[in-house]
PDB file of C-alpha atoms in Angstrom:
ATOM      1  CA  MET A  20       0.000   0.000   0.000  1.00 65.00           C
ATOM      2  CA  GLU A  21       1.394   3.396  -1.063  1.00 80.00           C
ATOM      3  CA  THR A  22       2.232   5.726   1.836  1.00 87.00           C
ATOM      4  CA  TYR A  23       0.482   8.732   0.263  1.00 87.00           C
ATOM      5  CA  ILE A  24      -2.776   6.768  -0.013  1.00 92.00           C
ATOM      6  CA  ILE A  25      -2.717   5.951   3.691  1.00 94.00           C
ATOM      7  CA  ALA A  26      -1.877   9.601   4.441  1.00 95.00           C
ATOM      8  CA  LEU A  27      -4.909  10.800   2.430  1.00 92.00           C
ATOM      9  CA  LEU A  28      -7.117   8.251   4.152  1.00 94.00           C
ATOM     10  CA  CYS A  29      -5.882   9.515   7.524  1.00 95.00           C
ATOM     11  CA  VAL A  30      -6.772  13.094   6.594  1.00 93.00           C
ATOM     12  CA  ALA A  31     -10.262  11.935   5.593  1.00 90.00           C
ATOM     13  CA  ALA A  32     -10.537   9.983   8.855  1.00 94.00           C
ATOM     14  CA  PHE A  33      -9.600  13.047  10.933  1.00 94.00           C
ATOM     15  CA  VAL A  34     -12.233  15.244   9.240  1.00 89.00           C
ATOM     16  CA  ALA A  35     -14.805  12.454   9.512  1.00 87.00           C
ATOM     17  CA  GLY A  36     -14.110  12.004  13.229  1.00 90.00           C
ATOM     18  CA  PHE A  37     -14.406  15.748  13.838  1.00 91.00           C
ATOM     19  CA  ILE A  38     -17.772  16.018  12.077  1.00 85.00           C
ATOM     20  CA  ASP A  39     -19.121  12.787  13.502  1.00 83.00           C
ATOM     21  CA  ALA A  40     -18.382  13.868  17.071  1.00 85.00           C
ATOM     22  CA  ILE A  41     -20.554  16.960  16.683  1.00 83.00           C
ATOM     23  CA  VAL A  42     -23.621  15.764  14.781  1.00 73.00           C
ATOM     24  CA  GLY A  43     -22.806  12.456  13.108  1.00 73.00           C
ATOM     25  CA  GLY A  44     -22.396  11.925   9.384  1.00 70.00           C
ATOM     26  CA  GLY A  45     -18.642  11.398   9.318  1.00 77.00           C
ATOM     27  CA  GLY A  46     -19.170   8.399   7.071  1.00 74.00           C
ATOM     28  CA  LEU A  47     -20.100  10.811   4.276  1.00 70.00           C
ATOM     29  CA  ILE A  48     -16.437  11.776   4.104  1.00 76.00           C
ATOM     30  CA  GLN A  49     -14.653   8.628   5.198  1.00 82.00           C
ATOM     31  CA  THR A  50     -16.591   6.096   3.118  1.00 76.00           C
ATOM     32  CA  PRO A  51     -16.330   7.860  -0.272  1.00 73.00           C
ATOM     33  CA  ALA A  52     -12.630   8.517   0.377  1.00 80.00           C
ATOM     34  CA  GLY A  53     -12.069   4.831   1.081  1.00 84.00           C
ATOM     35  CA  LEU A  54     -13.950   3.722  -2.033  1.00 76.00           C
ATOM     36  CA  VAL A  55     -12.068   6.198  -4.262  1.00 78.00           C
ATOM     37  CA  LEU A  56      -8.590   5.576  -2.851  1.00 87.00           C
ATOM     38  CA  LEU A  57      -8.967   1.803  -2.556  1.00 88.00           C
ATOM     39  CA  PRO A  58     -10.668   0.956  -5.880  1.00 82.00           C
ATOM     40  CA  ASN A  59      -9.168  -2.524  -6.176  1.00 85.00           C
ATOM     41  CA  LEU A  60     -10.583  -3.790  -2.900  1.00 85.00           C
ATOM     42  CA  PRO A  61     -14.065  -5.307  -2.546  1.00 80.00           C
ATOM     43  CA  VAL A  62     -16.613  -2.820  -1.186  1.00 74.00           C
ATOM     44  CA  SER A  63     -17.300  -5.045   1.821  1.00 76.00           C
ATOM     45  CA  THR A  64     -13.579  -4.975   2.683  1.00 85.00           C
ATOM     46  CA  VAL A  65     -13.436  -1.188   2.445  1.00 85.00           C
ATOM     47  CA  VAL A  66     -16.567  -0.759   4.568  1.00 82.00           C
ATOM     48  CA  GLY A  67     -15.351  -3.299   7.113  1.00 87.00           C
ATOM     49  CA  THR A  68     -11.936  -1.644   7.387  1.00 93.00           C
ATOM     50  CA  LEU A  69     -13.502   1.798   7.864  1.00 91.00           C
ATOM     51  CA  LYS A  70     -15.591   0.577  10.781  1.00 92.00           C
ATOM     52  CA  ILE A  71     -12.426   0.463  12.924  1.00 95.00           C
ATOM     53  CA  PRO A  72     -11.617   4.202  12.664  1.00 94.00           C
ATOM     54  CA  ALA A  73     -15.335   4.974  13.019  1.00 91.00           C
ATOM     55  CA  PHE A  74     -15.401   3.060  16.312  1.00 94.00           C
ATOM     56  CA  SER A  75     -12.192   4.699  17.488  1.00 94.00           C
ATOM     57  CA  GLY A  76     -13.376   8.247  16.805  1.00 91.00           C
ATOM     58  CA  THR A  77     -16.773   7.595  18.368  1.00 90.00           C
ATOM     59  CA  SER A  78     -15.058   6.196  21.488  1.00 92.00           C
ATOM     60  CA  PHE A  79     -12.969   9.311  22.048  1.00 90.00           C
ATOM     61  CA  ALA A  80     -15.923  11.600  21.377  1.00 89.00           C
ATOM     62  CA  ALA A  81     -18.122   9.594  23.743  1.00 90.00           C
ATOM     63  CA  TYR A  82     -15.491   9.879  26.490  1.00 90.00           C
ATOM     64  CA  GLN A  83     -15.424  13.670  26.156  1.00 88.00           C
ATOM     65  CA  TYR A  84     -19.218  13.851  26.366  1.00 89.00           C
ATOM     66  CA  MET A  85     -19.315  11.495  29.357  1.00 91.00           C
ATOM     67  CA  LYS A  86     -17.146  13.902  31.361  1.00 89.00           C
ATOM     68  CA  LYS A  87     -19.416  16.911  30.756  1.00 87.00           C
ATOM     69  CA  VAL A  88     -22.924  15.727  29.871  1.00 89.00           C
ATOM     70  CA  THR A  89     -25.419  13.851  32.045  1.00 86.00           C
ATOM     71  CA  MET A  90     -26.290  10.410  30.662  1.00 89.00           C
ATOM     72  CA  ASN A  91     -29.294   8.185  31.393  1.00 85.00           C
ATOM     73  CA  TRP A  92     -27.263   5.007  31.833  1.00 90.00           C
ATOM     74  CA  LYS A  93     -30.212   2.688  32.431  1.00 89.00           C
ATOM     75  CA  LEU A  94     -31.788   3.743  29.152  1.00 90.00           C
ATOM     76  CA  LEU A  95     -28.464   3.710  27.307  1.00 93.00           C
ATOM     77  CA  PHE A  96     -27.716   0.167  28.463  1.00 95.00           C
ATOM     78  CA  ILE A  97     -31.006  -1.032  26.980  1.00 94.00           C
ATOM     79  CA  MET A  98     -30.385   0.848  23.737  1.00 96.00           C
ATOM     80  CA  MET A  99     -26.800  -0.337  23.314  1.00 96.00           C
ATOM     81  CA  ALA A 100     -27.775  -3.952  24.076  1.00 96.00           C
ATOM     82  CA  LEU A 101     -30.343  -3.821  21.257  1.00 97.00           C
ATOM     83  CA  ALA A 102     -28.380  -1.674  18.798  1.00 96.00           C
ATOM     84  CA  LEU A 103     -25.386  -4.050  18.688  1.00 96.00           C
ATOM     85  CA  PRO A 104     -27.201  -7.146  17.364  1.00 96.00           C
ATOM     86  CA  SER A 105     -29.349  -4.959  15.092  1.00 96.00           C
ATOM     87  CA  ALA A 106     -26.231  -3.590  13.393  1.00 94.00           C
ATOM     88  CA  PHE A 107     -24.774  -7.097  13.190  1.00 95.00           C
ATOM     89  CA  LEU A 108     -27.899  -8.289  11.359  1.00 94.00           C
ATOM     90  CA  GLY A 109     -27.807  -5.254   9.080  1.00 90.00           C
ATOM     91  CA  SER A 110     -24.200  -5.925   8.107  1.00 87.00           C
ATOM     92  CA  THR A 111     -24.994  -9.581   7.568  1.00 88.00           C
ATOM     93  CA  LEU A 112     -27.765  -8.641   5.155  1.00 84.00           C
ATOM     94  CA  LEU A 113     -25.407  -6.221   3.389  1.00 75.00           C
ATOM     95  CA  THR A 114     -23.132  -9.120   2.453  1.00 75.00           C
ATOM     96  CA  TYR A 115     -26.011 -10.739   0.537  1.00 77.00           C
ATOM     97  CA  MET A 116     -27.772  -7.883  -1.253  1.00 67.00           C
ATOM     98  CA  SER A 117     -27.514  -4.352  -2.639  1.00 60.00           C
ATOM     99  CA  ASN A 118     -28.808  -1.414  -0.611  1.00 53.00           C
ATOM    100  CA  ASP A 119     -29.282   0.936  -3.597  1.00 58.00           C
ATOM    101  CA  PHE A 120     -33.062   0.697  -3.434  1.00 56.00           C
ATOM    102  CA  MET A 121     -33.006   2.591  -0.113  1.00 53.00           C
ATOM    103  CA  LYS A 122     -31.301   5.700  -1.492  1.00 55.00           C
ATOM    104  CA  PRO A 123     -34.364   7.369  -3.091  1.00 66.00           C
ATOM    105  CA  LEU A 124     -36.309   6.888   0.152  1.00 59.00           C
ATOM    106  CA  LEU A 125     -33.476   8.348   2.232  1.00 55.00           C
ATOM    107  CA  LEU A 126     -33.204  11.295  -0.162  1.00 62.00           C
ATOM    108  CA  PHE A 127     -36.877  12.103   0.460  1.00 69.00           C
ATOM    109  CA  ILE A 128     -36.601  11.713   4.243  1.00 62.00           C
ATOM    110  CA  LEU A 129     -33.478  13.866   4.488  1.00 60.00           C
ATOM    111  CA  SER A 130     -35.081  16.597   2.359  1.00 70.00           C
ATOM    112  CA  LEU A 131     -37.978  16.824   4.807  1.00 67.00           C
ATOM    113  CA  LEU A 132     -35.558  16.760   7.744  1.00 59.00           C
ATOM    114  CA  ALA A 133     -33.473  19.659   6.385  1.00 62.00           C
ATOM    115  CA  ILE A 134     -36.564  21.782   5.697  1.00 70.00           C
ATOM    116  CA  TYR A 135     -38.043  21.066   9.117  1.00 59.00           C
ATOM    117  CA  THR A 136     -34.831  21.770  11.022  1.00 57.00           C
ATOM    118  CA  TYR A 137     -34.307  25.063   9.192  1.00 62.00           C
ATOM    119  CA  ALA A 138     -37.924  26.224   9.541  1.00 64.00           C
ATOM    120  CA  LYS A 139     -38.436  25.197  13.165  1.00 57.00           C
ATOM    121  CA  LYS A 140     -35.964  27.415  14.984  1.00 53.00           C
ATOM    122  CA  ASN A 141     -36.518  25.762  18.364  1.00 53.00           C
ATOM    123  CA  PHE A 142     -35.838  22.258  17.034  1.00 48.00           C
ATOM    124  CA  GLY A 143     -33.073  20.812  19.183  1.00 47.00           C
ATOM    125  CA  GLN A 144     -33.878  22.887  22.241  1.00 54.00           C
ATOM    126  CA  HIS A 145     -34.842  20.893  25.293  1.00 49.00           C
ATOM    127  CA  VAL A 146     -38.535  19.951  25.270  1.00 54.00           C
ATOM    128  CA  ALA A 147     -39.995  18.209  28.298  1.00 51.00           C
ATOM    129  CA  LYS A 148     -42.039  15.297  26.966  1.00 59.00           C
ATOM    130  CA  ASP A 149     -44.917  14.007  29.029  1.00 65.00           C
ATOM    131  CA  MET A 150     -44.343  10.298  28.669  1.00 71.00           C
ATOM    132  CA  SER A 151     -44.354   7.328  30.994  1.00 78.00           C
ATOM    133  CA  ASP A 152     -41.252   5.268  31.678  1.00 80.00           C
ATOM    134  CA  ALA A 153     -42.784   2.484  29.597  1.00 86.00           C
ATOM    135  CA  GLN A 154     -43.306   4.794  26.605  1.00 88.00           C
ATOM    136  CA  GLN A 155     -39.763   6.103  26.907  1.00 87.00           C
ATOM    137  CA  ILE A 156     -38.418   2.537  26.835  1.00 91.00           C
ATOM    138  CA  ILE A 157     -40.584   1.703  23.811  1.00 93.00           C
ATOM    139  CA  ASN A 158     -39.217   4.739  21.954  1.00 93.00           C
ATOM    140  CA  ALA A 159     -35.680   3.786  22.944  1.00 94.00           C
ATOM    141  CA  VAL A 160     -36.187   0.239  21.636  1.00 95.00           C
ATOM    142  CA  LEU A 161     -37.518   1.533  18.301  1.00 96.00           C
ATOM    143  CA  ILE A 162     -34.581   3.928  17.896  1.00 95.00           C
ATOM    144  CA  SER A 163     -32.034   1.227  18.722  1.00 96.00           C
ATOM    145  CA  VAL A 164     -33.422  -1.470  16.461  1.00 96.00           C
ATOM    146  CA  ILE A 165     -34.295   0.659  13.419  1.00 95.00           C
ATOM    147  CA  VAL A 166     -31.287   2.982  13.327  1.00 93.00           C
ATOM    148  CA  GLY A 167     -28.969   0.210  14.481  1.00 94.00           C
ATOM    149  CA  PHE A 168     -30.052  -2.026  11.602  1.00 94.00           C
ATOM    150  CA  TYR A 169     -29.694   0.918   9.201  1.00 87.00           C
ATOM    151  CA  ASP A 170     -26.120   1.538  10.360  1.00 87.00           C
ATOM    152  CA  GLY A 171     -25.129  -2.040   9.703  1.00 87.00           C
ATOM    153  CA  PHE A 172     -26.946  -2.221   6.379  1.00 81.00           C
ATOM    154  CA  ILE A 173     -26.349   1.216   4.793  1.00 72.00           C
ATOM    155  CA  GLY A 174     -24.471   3.484   7.199  1.00 73.00           C
ATOM    156  CA  PRO A 175     -24.089   7.117   6.035  1.00 67.00           C
ATOM    157  CA  GLY A 176     -25.862   9.618   8.282  1.00 70.00           C
ATOM    158  CA  THR A 177     -26.420   7.181  11.153  1.00 82.00           C
ATOM    159  CA  GLY A 178     -25.190   9.621  13.790  1.00 80.00           C
ATOM    160  CA  SER A 179     -27.509  12.323  12.454  1.00 78.00           C
ATOM    161  CA  PHE A 180     -30.482   9.947  12.536  1.00 83.00           C
ATOM    162  CA  PHE A 181     -29.684   9.062  16.139  1.00 90.00           C
ATOM    163  CA  VAL A 182     -29.535  12.771  17.036  1.00 86.00           C
ATOM    164  CA  VAL A 183     -32.907  13.442  15.392  1.00 85.00           C
ATOM    165  CA  ALA A 184     -34.471  10.428  17.115  1.00 90.00           C
ATOM    166  CA  PHE A 185     -33.270  11.545  20.546  1.00 90.00           C
ATOM    167  CA  ILE A 186     -34.653  15.036  19.932  1.00 86.00           C
ATOM    168  CA  ALA A 187     -37.969  14.095  18.340  1.00 84.00           C
ATOM    169  CA  LEU A 188     -38.856  11.019  20.401  1.00 88.00           C
ATOM    170  CA  MET A 189     -37.062  11.583  23.693  1.00 87.00           C
ATOM    171  CA  GLY A 190     -37.188  15.385  24.094  1.00 82.00           C
ATOM    172  CA  PHE A 191     -33.406  15.875  24.303  1.00 85.00           C
ATOM    173  CA  ASP A 192     -31.633  19.054  23.227  1.00 83.00           C
ATOM    174  CA  PHE A 193     -28.907  18.947  20.569  1.00 83.00           C
ATOM    175  CA  LEU A 194     -26.045  18.635  23.052  1.00 85.00           C
ATOM    176  CA  HIS A 195     -27.565  15.788  25.054  1.00 87.00           C
ATOM    177  CA  ALA A 196     -28.821  14.106  21.880  1.00 88.00           C
ATOM    178  CA  SER A 197     -25.310  14.183  20.404  1.00 85.00           C
ATOM    179  CA  ALA A 198     -23.794  12.836  23.618  1.00 90.00           C
ATOM    180  CA  ASN A 199     -26.235   9.941  23.980  1.00 92.00           C
ATOM    181  CA  ALA A 200     -26.110   9.213  20.243  1.00 90.00           C
ATOM    182  CA  LYS A 201     -22.368   8.624  20.517  1.00 90.00           C
ATOM    183  CA  MET A 202     -22.878   5.892  23.094  1.00 93.00           C
ATOM    184  CA  VAL A 203     -25.464   3.998  21.034  1.00 95.00           C
ATOM    185  CA  ASN A 204     -23.399   4.531  17.883  1.00 93.00           C
ATOM    186  CA  LEU A 205     -20.512   2.804  19.664  1.00 93.00           C
ATOM    187  CA  ALA A 206     -22.671  -0.289  19.992  1.00 95.00           C
ATOM    188  CA  THR A 207     -23.744  -0.256  16.330  1.00 95.00           C
ATOM    189  CA  ASN A 208     -20.137   0.131  15.176  1.00 93.00           C
ATOM    190  CA  PHE A 209     -19.043  -2.734  17.395  1.00 95.00           C
ATOM    191  CA  GLY A 210     -21.859  -4.947  16.103  1.00 94.00           C
ATOM    192  CA  SER A 211     -20.758  -4.363  12.512  1.00 92.00           C
ATOM    193  CA  ILE A 212     -17.100  -4.879  13.417  1.00 94.00           C
ATOM    194  CA  CYS A 213     -17.924  -8.303  14.904  1.00 94.00           C
ATOM    195  CA  LEU A 214     -19.456  -9.366  11.596  1.00 91.00           C
ATOM    196  CA  PHE A 215     -16.596  -8.031   9.468  1.00 91.00           C
ATOM    197  CA  VAL A 216     -13.956  -9.632  11.722  1.00 93.00           C
ATOM    198  CA  ILE A 217     -15.718 -12.974  11.407  1.00 93.00           C
ATOM    199  CA  LYS A 218     -15.807 -12.534   7.624  1.00 89.00           C
ATOM    200  CA  GLY A 219     -12.133 -11.469   7.509  1.00 90.00           C
ATOM    201  CA  LYS A 220     -12.971  -8.172   5.811  1.00 87.00           C
ATOM    202  CA  ILE A 221     -10.699  -5.801   7.787  1.00 92.00           C
ATOM    203  CA  ILE A 222      -7.262  -4.678   6.572  1.00 94.00           C
ATOM    204  CA  TRP A 223      -5.539  -3.705   9.810  1.00 95.00           C
ATOM    205  CA  ALA A 224      -2.562  -1.947   8.170  1.00 94.00           C
ATOM    206  CA  ILE A 225      -5.034   0.646   6.883  1.00 95.00           C
ATOM    207  CA  ALA A 226      -7.493   0.581   9.768  1.00 96.00           C
ATOM    208  CA  ILE A 227      -5.042   1.318  12.595  1.00 96.00           C
ATOM    209  CA  PRO A 228      -3.498   4.613  11.323  1.00 96.00           C
ATOM    210  CA  MET A 229      -6.962   5.775  10.248  1.00 96.00           C
ATOM    211  CA  ALA A 230      -8.283   4.915  13.707  1.00 96.00           C
ATOM    212  CA  ALA A 231      -5.690   7.177  15.358  1.00 96.00           C
ATOM    213  CA  SER A 232      -6.592  10.058  13.021  1.00 96.00           C
ATOM    214  CA  ASN A 233     -10.331   9.584  13.496  1.00 95.00           C
ATOM    215  CA  ALA A 234      -9.901   9.442  17.276  1.00 94.00           C
ATOM    216  CA  PHE A 235      -8.075  12.781  17.314  1.00 95.00           C
ATOM    217  CA  GLY A 236     -10.800  14.331  15.165  1.00 93.00           C
ATOM    218  CA  GLY A 237     -13.481  12.905  17.442  1.00 91.00           C
ATOM    219  CA  TRP A 238     -11.779  14.252  20.558  1.00 93.00           C
ATOM    220  CA  LEU A 239     -11.456  17.729  19.043  1.00 92.00           C
ATOM    221  CA  GLY A 240     -15.001  17.791  17.656  1.00 89.00           C
ATOM    222  CA  ALA A 241     -16.586  16.745  20.943  1.00 89.00           C
ATOM    223  CA  LYS A 242     -14.714  19.414  22.904  1.00 90.00           C
ATOM    224  CA  LEU A 243     -15.841  22.075  20.413  1.00 89.00           C
ATOM    225  CA  ALA A 244     -19.480  20.921  20.569  1.00 86.00           C
ATOM    226  CA  ILE A 245     -19.472  20.971  24.380  1.00 87.00           C
ATOM    227  CA  ASN A 246     -17.946  24.463  24.483  1.00 88.00           C
ATOM    228  CA  LYS A 247     -20.152  25.996  21.773  1.00 85.00           C
ATOM    229  CA  GLY A 248     -23.478  24.431  22.786  1.00 78.00           C
ATOM    230  CA  ASN A 249     -26.837  23.949  21.055  1.00 72.00           C
ATOM    231  CA  GLY A 250     -26.790  26.883  18.618  1.00 77.00           C
ATOM    232  CA  PHE A 251     -23.512  25.817  17.067  1.00 77.00           C
ATOM    233  CA  ILE A 252     -24.555  22.158  16.908  1.00 75.00           C
ATOM    234  CA  ARG A 253     -27.852  23.078  15.185  1.00 74.00           C
ATOM    235  CA  VAL A 254     -26.037  24.946  12.400  1.00 77.00           C
ATOM    236  CA  PHE A 255     -23.500  22.155  12.029  1.00 76.00           C
ATOM    237  CA  PHE A 256     -26.334  19.641  11.938  1.00 71.00           C
ATOM    238  CA  LEU A 257     -28.007  21.477   9.040  1.00 75.00           C
ATOM    239  CA  VAL A 258     -24.743  21.563   7.087  1.00 78.00           C
ATOM    240  CA  VAL A 259     -24.205  17.821   7.527  1.00 70.00           C
ATOM    241  CA  VAL A 260     -27.813  16.956   6.621  1.00 69.00           C
ATOM    242  CA  ILE A 261     -27.545  19.036   3.440  1.00 77.00           C
ATOM    243  CA  ALA A 262     -24.243  17.348   2.607  1.00 73.00           C
ATOM    244  CA  THR A 263     -25.954  13.992   3.111  1.00 66.00           C
ATOM    245  CA  LEU A 264     -28.722  15.121   0.763  1.00 70.00           C
ATOM    246  CA  VAL A 265     -26.216  16.048  -1.929  1.00 77.00           C
ATOM    247  CA  ARG A 266     -24.478  12.697  -1.589  1.00 68.00           C
ATOM    248  CA  PHE A 267     -27.670  10.673  -1.870  1.00 64.00           C
ATOM    249  CA  ALA A 268     -28.987  12.882  -4.691  1.00 74.00           C
ATOM    250  CA  TYR A 269     -25.823  12.187  -6.649  1.00 75.00           C
ATOM    251  CA  ASP A 270     -26.147   8.440  -6.052  1.00 67.00           C
ATOM    252  CA  VAL A 271     -29.829   8.421  -7.015  1.00 67.00           C
ATOM    253  CA  PHE A 272     -29.701  10.559 -10.162  1.00 75.00           C
ATOM    254  CA  HIS A 273     -26.195   9.631 -11.343  1.00 67.00           C
ATOM    255  CA  LEU A 274     -26.968   5.908 -11.579  1.00 52.00           C
TER     256      LEU A 274
END
């Protein structure tokens, strides 16, 4: 493997980790970079290899959030326990079929999400939701299973979907949604990694230097999000959602 290719992948991993720590969506940078710079490798090998830096960056970001943001550990334990096998199943399915049919649907959903977030200025501010403990657990289960499966099966924008779910269904603000999303995203990444390790799809000589770069980006991004607060995260969220839209639009209309 050429040194300059690994260097470029590390740059992409750093930027991806930085963005992912704030609002999710780092895969929009890291995954295309991997596919472009590693054209001779099977897609499953590229995706599997990139799960290692994704996990590393999410770990460092999660640690930063844990030190500053209050977490509901009982709820998170339930969500992580469900998200891990859901992602594993999603990645398993990915090895047997194409996920291209999902892109037009995601393009539509993300378009609505961008419009709503821009128009509703208080979206992402804390909203106390009048719900029972049972309803909160039901919502948590739905978020974990659906988004967890999506992460294993398709991937891009998973962090952003987790953030939206925590805001819309759990009443979190942007900061707490981002913090809790990191923890559940750790579980989904680990679930996918288990599958790709079993399948022998990870190239460690590429994954390890990218993991270090992604971790540094995640650490820096989380510290910035904590210091800047909800207003900054909301703007960053809109930028990432629009970038996701552009990516999916290209995939849908280019093919």
